[in-house]
Amino acid sequence: MPGSKEIKVPRVAFHTLGCKVNYADTEALAGVFRQEGFQVVDSQEEADVYVINTCTVTHVGDRKSRQVIRRTKRRHPGAMIVAVGCYSQVAPQELASIEEVDLVWGTRERHRLPQAIKEKVGKRVAVRPFFADTREERQVFLDHLPWDRQQERTRAFIKIQEGCQEYCSYCIVPYARGPVRSLALEKALEAAEKIVAAGYKEIVLTGVHLGKYGSDFGTFDLVQLLAEMVKIEGLFRIRLSSLEPGDITQELVQLIKNNGKVCRHLHIPLQSGDDNILKKMNRPYSASHFVMLADYLKEQLPGVALTSDIMVGFPGEGEEEFLHTKEIVREVAFARLHVFKYSPRKNTPAASFPQQVPAVQKEKRSKEMIALGKELEARYRRSLQGKMVTVLFESKEGNYLEGLTEQYVKTRVYAPDASRGEVWLVKLVQDKKDYFVGEIINPLRK
Ligand code: 5AD
């Protein structure tokens, strides 16, 4: 129109800290911003708004979140800085007191954020507690699924569940994420179908407490969803992000056993191998129960990669308790470990438990546990040597393709005829630590 002013499309960039769920949230948030007329750009580029999706699971998450906020403002002094996510939800005032922050937005009502920015709300805190939500309000964010635009077009994350009500004594997540909410079964399936139609071959199902999927509805559960999802033609693999020991039912194991589509890779947080510590953590299982579960999984699902989270330095953990954890970790022979040093979180019961462990001890045990994890990882990788596996290629450089096996092992092969997004049968021939060298055998699906 002659004479009309050129309308500037606002640019937004995202930075994500923390877990896979947070990454899935950022994807969804980016989708909402696009719908609202924003152009989403890379975090290195110039933008009008930078959204920092924060993490608060430990004090390290807090610190890194603050660092990213400050650094982003330093690099882009004219831009608006918005802090969203878990840290914002539990400590809004703390973030608002950082000079570089223009707006603090929690984990709720994220779909309203673009509108709030457009209305130029100015510096303020807009975090509401969870208990104010109606059922509809709770669902709304889950319904914004980013199936249109995820990177690579090989593997897509779908967040099917939000929140946790377990209240482990160390954990801040229930306060940051609220109660259990699930994406309705039909909606989850619809999302999966759209994702597959868009060309993705692998779906990663994520959630804050994934095993509780459907429990808020009471009419469906994770096994039912999987049983339907495996029927989707063109979908090659489904990966589950993290499952609590108590959520691994016989039905789930049998489904994985009888259907090759669900990856034989299960991440099951053990946290501690000492029964007293587990009790104090409010974890509802014993060390021997965990070992039995692991034995059952290994027997039913040969070759399964079991990975875990271990926490060292929980209040009351002495040398003996730590030794118990090392024994159990060794017995289960995890394929990979994520080691966390206990970090007291405000208003969680464990923060005021007696017998807090000094930082030097935590550091020492963490190093030891990481070393044990590496040793077991190397052992697991030796068991893969010479095996035939399927690899979904995610990237190509020259004639070399790289991708992941079902067990989440990075594999590189010389394959001039193969492309990204294809699945090939590969023989694992040499362990290079960061990745396996594979030899290509056959294409499974182009
Ligand atoms: N301190 C240290 N690690 C923690 N985690 C959760 N809360 C804390 C805390 N307060 C770890 C647990 C969990 C993982 C996602 O984060 O190991 O499994």
Coordinates of C-alpha atoms and ligand atoms in Angstrom, one line a residue:
M1 CA 0.0 0.0 0.0
P2 CA 1.5 3.3 -1.0
G3 CA 2.4 5.5 1.9
S4 CA 2.0 2.8 4.5
K5 CA 4.9 2.2 6.8
E6 CA 7.0 -1.0 6.3
I7 CA 6.1 -3.4 9.1
K8 CA 9.1 -4.8 10.7
V9 CA 8.9 -8.5 11.6
P10 CA 10.2 -8.9 15.1
R11 CA 13.0 -11.3 15.5
V12 CA 13.3 -13.8 18.4
A13 CA 16.2 -16.1 19.4
F14 CA 16.2 -18.9 22.0
H15 CA 18.8 -20.3 24.4
T16 CA 18.0 -23.5 26.2
L17 CA 19.6 -24.9 29.4
G18 CA 19.1 -28.3 31.0
C19 CA 17.1 -31.4 30.1
K20 CA 15.5 -32.8 27.0
V21 CA 12.1 -31.7 28.1
N22 CA 13.3 -28.1 28.2
Y23 CA 14.6 -28.5 24.6
A24 CA 11.2 -29.8 23.5
D25 CA 9.6 -26.8 25.3
T26 CA 11.8 -24.4 23.4
E27 CA 10.8 -26.0 20.1
A28 CA 7.1 -25.6 21.1
L29 CA 7.7 -22.0 22.2
A30 CA 9.4 -21.2 18.9
G31 CA 6.3 -22.6 17.1
V32 CA 4.1 -20.3 19.1
F33 CA 6.3 -17.3 18.3
R34 CA 6.2 -18.1 14.6
Q35 CA 2.4 -18.3 14.7
E36 CA 2.3 -14.9 16.3
G37 CA 4.3 -13.4 13.5
F38 CA 7.9 -13.5 14.9
Q39 CA 10.9 -14.6 12.8
V40 CA 12.9 -17.2 14.8
V41 CA 16.6 -16.8 14.4
D42 CA 19.7 -18.5 15.7
S43 CA 20.9 -17.4 19.2
Q44 CA 24.1 -16.1 17.6
E45 CA 22.3 -13.8 15.3
E46 CA 20.9 -10.3 16.0
A47 CA 17.4 -10.4 17.4
D48 CA 14.9 -8.1 19.1
V49 CA 14.1 -10.6 21.8
Y50 CA 16.2 -13.3 23.4
V51 CA 14.3 -16.0 25.3
I52 CA 16.4 -17.9 27.8
N53 CA 14.8 -21.2 28.8
T54 CA 16.3 -21.7 32.3
C55 CA 17.1 -24.7 34.4
T56 CA 17.1 -25.0 38.2
V57 CA 17.5 -28.7 38.9
T58 CA 20.8 -27.9 40.7
H59 CA 22.6 -24.7 41.7
V60 CA 24.7 -25.3 38.6
G61 CA 21.6 -24.9 36.4
D62 CA 20.8 -21.6 38.2
R63 CA 24.3 -20.3 37.8
K64 CA 24.5 -21.2 34.1
S65 CA 21.1 -19.7 33.5
R66 CA 22.3 -16.4 35.1
Q67 CA 25.5 -16.5 33.1
V68 CA 23.7 -16.9 29.8
I69 CA 21.3 -14.1 30.7
R70 CA 24.2 -11.7 31.4
R71 CA 26.2 -12.7 28.4
T72 CA 23.3 -12.4 26.1
K73 CA 22.6 -8.8 27.3
R74 CA 26.3 -7.9 27.0
R75 CA 26.3 -9.1 23.4
H76 CA 23.0 -7.6 22.5
P77 CA 22.5 -4.6 24.7
G78 CA 19.5 -3.2 22.8
A79 CA 17.5 -6.5 22.9
M80 CA 14.8 -7.6 25.3
I81 CA 15.8 -10.4 27.6
V82 CA 13.1 -12.8 28.7
A83 CA 13.8 -15.5 31.3
V84 CA 11.4 -18.5 31.1
G85 CA 11.2 -22.0 32.5
C86 CA 12.0 -23.8 35.7
Y87 CA 14.2 -21.2 37.4
S88 CA 11.7 -18.5 36.6
Q89 CA 8.9 -20.5 38.0
V90 CA 10.5 -21.2 41.4
A91 CA 12.5 -18.0 42.0
P92 CA 10.9 -15.2 39.9
Q93 CA 12.1 -12.4 42.2
E94 CA 15.6 -13.7 42.2
L95 CA 15.7 -13.5 38.4
A96 CA 13.8 -10.2 38.3
S97 CA 16.5 -8.7 40.5
I98 CA 19.1 -9.3 37.8
E99 CA 19.5 -6.0 36.0
E100 CA 19.8 -7.6 32.6
V101 CA 16.4 -9.3 32.8
D102 CA 13.4 -7.5 31.2
L103 CA 10.7 -10.1 31.8
V104 CA 10.4 -13.2 33.9
W105 CA 7.9 -15.8 32.7
G106 CA 7.4 -19.2 34.3
T107 CA 6.6 -22.6 33.0
R108 CA 2.9 -21.9 32.7
E109 CA 1.0 -20.0 30.0
R110 CA 4.0 -20.0 27.7
H111 CA 1.6 -19.7 24.7
R112 CA 0.8 -16.2 25.9
L113 CA 4.4 -15.0 26.0
P114 CA 4.6 -13.6 22.4
Q115 CA 1.4 -11.6 22.9
A116 CA 2.8 -10.2 26.2
I117 CA 6.0 -9.2 24.5
K118 CA 4.1 -7.5 21.7
E119 CA 2.1 -5.5 24.2
K120 CA 5.4 -4.4 25.7
V121 CA 4.7 -5.4 29.2
G122 CA 7.9 -3.7 30.4
K123 CA 10.0 -5.0 33.2
R124 CA 7.8 -7.2 35.4
V125 CA 7.4 -10.6 36.7
A126 CA 4.6 -12.6 35.3
V127 CA 4.7 -15.9 37.1
R128 CA 1.6 -17.5 38.4
P129 CA 1.5 -20.6 40.7
F130 CA 0.0 -23.8 39.4
F131 CA -2.9 -24.3 41.7
A132 CA -4.8 -21.5 39.9
D133 CA -5.0 -23.7 36.8
T134 CA -8.2 -25.2 35.5
R135 CA -8.0 -28.5 33.6
E136 CA -8.2 -26.6 30.3
E137 CA -5.4 -24.3 31.2
R138 CA -3.2 -27.2 32.1
Q139 CA -3.7 -28.8 28.8
V140 CA -3.1 -25.8 26.6
F141 CA 0.6 -25.7 26.5
L142 CA 0.9 -29.4 25.7
D143 CA -1.3 -28.9 22.7
H144 CA 1.2 -26.7 21.0
L145 CA 3.3 -29.3 19.3
P146 CA 6.2 -28.3 17.0
W147 CA 5.9 -31.0 14.4
D148 CA 6.4 -28.6 11.6
R149 CA 9.9 -27.5 12.2
Q150 CA 12.5 -29.6 14.0
Q151 CA 16.1 -29.7 13.0
E152 CA 17.4 -32.5 10.8
R153 CA 14.1 -34.2 9.9
T154 CA 15.3 -37.5 11.2
R155 CA 14.5 -37.5 14.9
A156 CA 11.7 -35.6 16.6
F157 CA 10.9 -35.1 20.2
I158 CA 7.3 -35.2 21.4
K159 CA 6.6 -34.1 24.9
I160 CA 3.6 -36.2 25.9
Q161 CA 3.6 -35.5 29.6
E162 CA 4.3 -32.6 31.9
G163 CA 4.8 -32.4 35.7
C164 CA 5.6 -34.7 38.6
Q165 CA 4.0 -35.5 41.9
E166 CA 6.5 -37.9 43.4
Y167 CA 8.3 -35.3 45.7
C168 CA 11.7 -36.9 46.0
S169 CA 13.1 -35.1 49.0
Y170 CA 15.9 -33.5 47.0
C171 CA 14.0 -32.4 44.0
I172 CA 12.6 -29.1 43.0
V173 CA 11.0 -30.2 39.7
P174 CA 7.4 -30.7 41.1
Y175 CA 7.5 -27.1 42.2
A176 CA 8.9 -25.9 38.9
R177 CA 6.6 -28.0 36.6
G178 CA 3.4 -28.6 38.6
P179 CA 1.2 -31.7 38.7
V180 CA 1.0 -34.6 36.2
R181 CA -0.7 -33.6 32.9
S182 CA -0.8 -35.7 29.7
L183 CA -1.3 -35.1 26.1
A184 CA -4.5 -37.0 25.1
L185 CA -3.9 -40.3 23.4
E186 CA -5.5 -39.2 20.1
K187 CA -3.5 -36.0 20.1
A188 CA -0.3 -37.8 20.7
L189 CA -1.0 -40.2 17.9
E190 CA -2.0 -37.4 15.6
A191 CA 1.3 -35.6 16.4
A192 CA 3.2 -38.8 15.7
E193 CA 1.5 -39.3 12.4
K194 CA 2.2 -35.8 11.3
I195 CA 5.8 -36.1 12.3
V196 CA 6.2 -39.2 10.3
A197 CA 4.4 -37.7 7.3
A198 CA 6.9 -34.8 7.5
G199 CA 9.7 -37.3 7.0
Y200 CA 10.9 -38.1 10.5
K201 CA 12.0 -41.7 11.2
E202 CA 12.5 -41.6 14.9
I203 CA 10.3 -40.2 17.7
V204 CA 11.6 -39.6 21.1
L205 CA 8.8 -39.5 23.7
T206 CA 9.7 -37.2 26.5
G207 CA 8.0 -36.1 29.7
V208 CA 8.9 -34.9 33.2
H209 CA 7.6 -38.2 34.6
L210 CA 7.0 -40.1 31.4
G211 CA 5.8 -43.3 33.2
K212 CA 2.8 -41.5 34.6
Y213 CA 1.6 -40.7 31.1
G214 CA -2.2 -40.9 31.1
S215 CA -2.6 -41.2 34.9
D216 CA -4.4 -37.9 35.0
F217 CA -7.0 -39.1 32.5
G218 CA -7.2 -42.7 33.9
T219 CA -8.3 -44.0 30.5
F220 CA -5.0 -44.7 28.8
D221 CA -1.3 -45.2 29.6
L222 CA 2.1 -45.3 28.0
V223 CA 1.8 -49.0 26.9
Q224 CA -1.4 -48.2 25.1
L225 CA 0.1 -45.3 23.4
L226 CA 3.1 -47.3 22.3
A227 CA 1.0 -50.2 21.1
E228 CA -0.8 -47.7 18.8
M229 CA 2.2 -45.7 17.8
V230 CA 4.2 -48.7 16.6
K231 CA 1.5 -49.3 13.9
I232 CA 2.4 -46.0 12.2
E233 CA 3.8 -46.9 8.8
G234 CA 7.1 -45.2 8.0
L235 CA 8.0 -44.8 11.6
F236 CA 11.2 -46.7 12.2
R237 CA 11.9 -46.2 15.9
I238 CA 10.5 -44.9 19.1
R239 CA 12.8 -43.9 22.0
L240 CA 11.7 -43.4 25.6
S241 CA 13.5 -40.6 27.4
S242 CA 13.5 -41.6 31.1
L243 CA 11.5 -44.1 33.2
E244 CA 11.3 -44.6 37.0
P245 CA 12.0 -48.1 38.2
G246 CA 8.4 -48.5 39.4
D247 CA 7.0 -47.5 36.0
I248 CA 8.5 -50.4 34.1
T249 CA 5.7 -52.9 33.9
Q250 CA 5.8 -56.4 32.5
E251 CA 3.4 -55.2 29.7
L252 CA 5.9 -52.5 28.7
V253 CA 8.8 -54.9 28.6
Q254 CA 6.8 -57.4 26.6
L255 CA 5.8 -54.7 24.2
I256 CA 9.4 -53.7 23.6
K257 CA 10.3 -57.4 23.3
N258 CA 7.6 -58.1 20.7
N259 CA 8.0 -55.0 18.7
G260 CA 11.3 -54.0 17.2
K261 CA 10.3 -50.3 16.9
V262 CA 10.8 -49.4 20.6
C263 CA 14.5 -48.9 21.3
R264 CA 16.2 -51.3 23.6
H265 CA 17.7 -48.4 25.4
L266 CA 16.2 -47.5 28.8
H267 CA 17.3 -44.7 31.0
I268 CA 16.3 -45.6 34.6
P269 CA 17.5 -43.3 37.4
L270 CA 18.9 -45.3 40.3
Q271 CA 20.2 -42.2 42.3
S272 CA 21.7 -44.3 45.1
G273 CA 22.4 -48.0 45.8
D274 CA 22.0 -47.7 49.5
D275 CA 18.6 -48.5 51.0
N276 CA 18.7 -45.9 53.8
I277 CA 19.6 -43.2 51.4
L278 CA 16.9 -44.2 49.0
K279 CA 14.4 -44.0 51.8
K280 CA 15.6 -40.6 52.8
M281 CA 15.4 -39.6 49.2
N282 CA 11.8 -40.8 49.2
R283 CA 12.5 -43.1 46.3
P284 CA 10.0 -46.0 46.4
Y285 CA 12.3 -49.0 45.7
S286 CA 15.3 -50.8 47.3
A287 CA 18.7 -51.5 45.7
S288 CA 18.0 -55.2 45.4
H289 CA 14.7 -54.5 43.7
F290 CA 16.5 -52.3 41.2
V291 CA 19.0 -55.1 40.5
M292 CA 16.2 -57.6 40.0
L293 CA 14.5 -55.3 37.6
A294 CA 17.8 -54.8 35.6
D295 CA 18.2 -58.6 35.5
Y296 CA 14.7 -59.1 34.2
L297 CA 15.3 -56.4 31.5
K298 CA 18.6 -58.0 30.4
E299 CA 17.0 -61.4 30.2
Q300 CA 13.9 -60.3 28.3
L301 CA 15.7 -57.7 26.1
P302 CA 19.1 -59.1 25.2
G303 CA 21.6 -56.3 24.3
V304 CA 19.5 -53.6 26.1
A305 CA 21.4 -50.5 27.0
L306 CA 20.6 -49.5 30.6
T307 CA 21.6 -46.0 31.5
S308 CA 21.1 -44.1 34.7
D309 CA 21.4 -41.0 36.9
I310 CA 23.4 -41.3 40.1
M311 CA 23.5 -38.7 42.8
V312 CA 26.5 -38.5 45.1
G313 CA 26.8 -36.6 48.4
F314 CA 23.1 -36.8 49.5
P315 CA 22.8 -35.9 53.2
G316 CA 23.9 -38.9 55.3
E317 CA 25.9 -40.5 52.6
G318 CA 29.1 -41.7 54.2
E319 CA 31.8 -43.9 52.7
E320 CA 29.8 -47.1 53.4
E321 CA 26.7 -45.8 51.6
F322 CA 28.7 -44.6 48.7
L323 CA 30.3 -48.0 48.5
H324 CA 26.9 -49.6 48.3
T325 CA 26.1 -47.4 45.3
K326 CA 29.3 -48.3 43.5
E327 CA 28.5 -52.0 44.1
I328 CA 25.0 -51.8 42.7
V329 CA 26.2 -49.7 39.7
R330 CA 28.8 -52.4 39.0
E331 CA 26.3 -55.2 39.4
V332 CA 23.8 -53.6 37.0
A333 CA 26.7 -52.8 34.7
F334 CA 25.1 -49.6 33.2
A335 CA 26.0 -48.7 29.7
R336 CA 26.3 -45.0 30.7
L337 CA 25.9 -42.8 33.8
H338 CA 25.0 -39.3 34.4
V339 CA 26.5 -38.3 37.7
F340 CA 25.1 -35.4 39.8
K341 CA 26.5 -33.9 42.9
Y342 CA 23.7 -33.3 45.4
S343 CA 22.7 -29.7 45.4
P344 CA 20.4 -28.4 48.2
R345 CA 17.3 -26.8 46.6
K346 CA 15.4 -24.2 48.6
N347 CA 12.2 -25.4 50.3
T348 CA 12.9 -29.1 49.5
P349 CA 13.0 -31.3 52.6
A350 CA 16.6 -32.6 52.0
A351 CA 18.0 -29.1 52.1
S352 CA 17.5 -29.1 55.9
F353 CA 18.5 -32.7 56.5
P354 CA 21.3 -33.2 59.0
Q355 CA 24.7 -34.6 57.9
Q356 CA 25.1 -32.5 54.8
V357 CA 28.2 -33.8 52.9
P358 CA 31.1 -31.4 52.5
A359 CA 31.9 -30.1 48.9
V360 CA 35.3 -31.8 48.8
Q361 CA 33.7 -35.2 49.5
K362 CA 31.0 -34.7 46.8
E363 CA 33.7 -33.7 44.3
K364 CA 35.8 -36.8 45.2
R365 CA 32.9 -39.2 44.9
S366 CA 31.6 -37.6 41.7
K367 CA 35.0 -38.1 40.1
E368 CA 35.1 -41.7 41.3
M369 CA 31.6 -42.4 40.0
I370 CA 32.3 -40.8 36.7
A371 CA 35.4 -43.0 36.3
L372 CA 33.3 -46.1 37.2
G373 CA 30.8 -45.0 34.6
K374 CA 33.5 -44.7 32.0
E375 CA 34.8 -48.2 32.8
L376 CA 31.4 -49.7 32.5
E377 CA 30.7 -47.8 29.3
A378 CA 33.9 -49.2 27.8
R379 CA 32.8 -52.7 28.8
Y380 CA 29.4 -52.2 27.3
R381 CA 30.9 -50.9 24.1
R382 CA 33.2 -54.0 23.9
S383 CA 30.1 -56.1 23.9
L384 CA 28.9 -54.3 20.8
Q385 CA 32.1 -54.9 18.8
G386 CA 31.3 -57.0 15.7
K387 CA 27.5 -56.7 16.2
M388 CA 25.0 -55.9 13.4
V389 CA 23.0 -52.9 14.3
T390 CA 20.6 -50.5 12.5
V391 CA 21.8 -46.9 12.2
L392 CA 19.5 -43.9 11.4
F393 CA 21.8 -41.4 9.7
E394 CA 21.5 -37.9 11.0
S395 CA 24.3 -36.1 9.3
K396 CA 26.7 -36.4 6.3
E397 CA 30.1 -35.0 5.8
G398 CA 31.7 -35.9 2.5
N399 CA 31.2 -39.6 2.0
Y400 CA 30.9 -40.2 5.8
L401 CA 27.5 -40.6 7.5
E402 CA 26.9 -40.4 11.2
G403 CA 23.9 -41.5 13.2
L404 CA 22.7 -43.4 16.2
T405 CA 22.0 -47.1 16.9
E406 CA 19.1 -48.3 18.8
Q407 CA 21.3 -48.3 21.9
Y408 CA 22.2 -44.6 21.4
V409 CA 25.7 -45.4 20.2
K410 CA 27.1 -42.9 17.7
T411 CA 28.3 -44.6 14.6
R412 CA 30.2 -43.4 11.6
V413 CA 30.4 -45.2 8.3
Y414 CA 31.9 -44.6 4.8
A415 CA 28.9 -44.7 2.7
P416 CA 29.0 -42.7 -0.6
D417 CA 25.6 -44.0 -1.6
A418 CA 23.7 -43.3 1.6
S419 CA 22.0 -40.1 2.7
R420 CA 20.8 -38.4 5.8
G421 CA 17.5 -39.7 7.0
E422 CA 18.1 -43.3 5.8
V423 CA 18.4 -46.4 7.9
W424 CA 21.1 -48.9 7.2
L425 CA 22.2 -52.2 8.6
V426 CA 25.7 -51.7 9.9
K427 CA 28.4 -53.8 11.4
L428 CA 30.2 -52.2 14.3
V429 CA 33.9 -52.8 13.6
Q430 CA 36.0 -50.3 15.7
D431 CA 35.5 -48.4 18.9
K432 CA 36.9 -44.8 18.6
K433 CA 35.4 -43.9 22.1
D434 CA 33.5 -40.9 20.7
Y435 CA 31.9 -43.1 18.1
F436 CA 32.0 -46.5 16.5
V437 CA 33.3 -47.1 13.0
G438 CA 30.8 -49.1 11.2
E439 CA 30.8 -51.0 7.9
I440 CA 27.7 -50.7 5.8
I441 CA 25.8 -53.9 5.0
N442 CA 22.4 -53.1 3.6
P443 CA 19.9 -50.3 3.3
L444 CA 16.8 -51.0 5.4
R445 CA 14.8 -48.1 4.4
K446 CA 15.5 -45.1 2.2
Ligands
5AD1 N1 20.9 -32.2 43.3 C1 21.6 -32.9 42.5 N2 21.0 -33.6 41.5 C2 19.7 -33.5 41.3 N3 18.9 -34.1 40.5 C3 17.6 -33.8 40.8 N4 17.6 -33.0 41.8 C4 18.9 -32.8 42.2 C5 19.5 -32.1 43.3 N5 18.9 -31.4 44.2 C6 19.3 -35.0 39.4 C7 18.7 -36.4 39.6 C8 17.8 -36.5 38.5 C9 18.4 -35.7 37.4 C10 17.5 -35.2 36.3 O1 18.8 -34.6 38.2 O2 19.8 -37.4 39.5 O3 17.6 -37.9 38.0

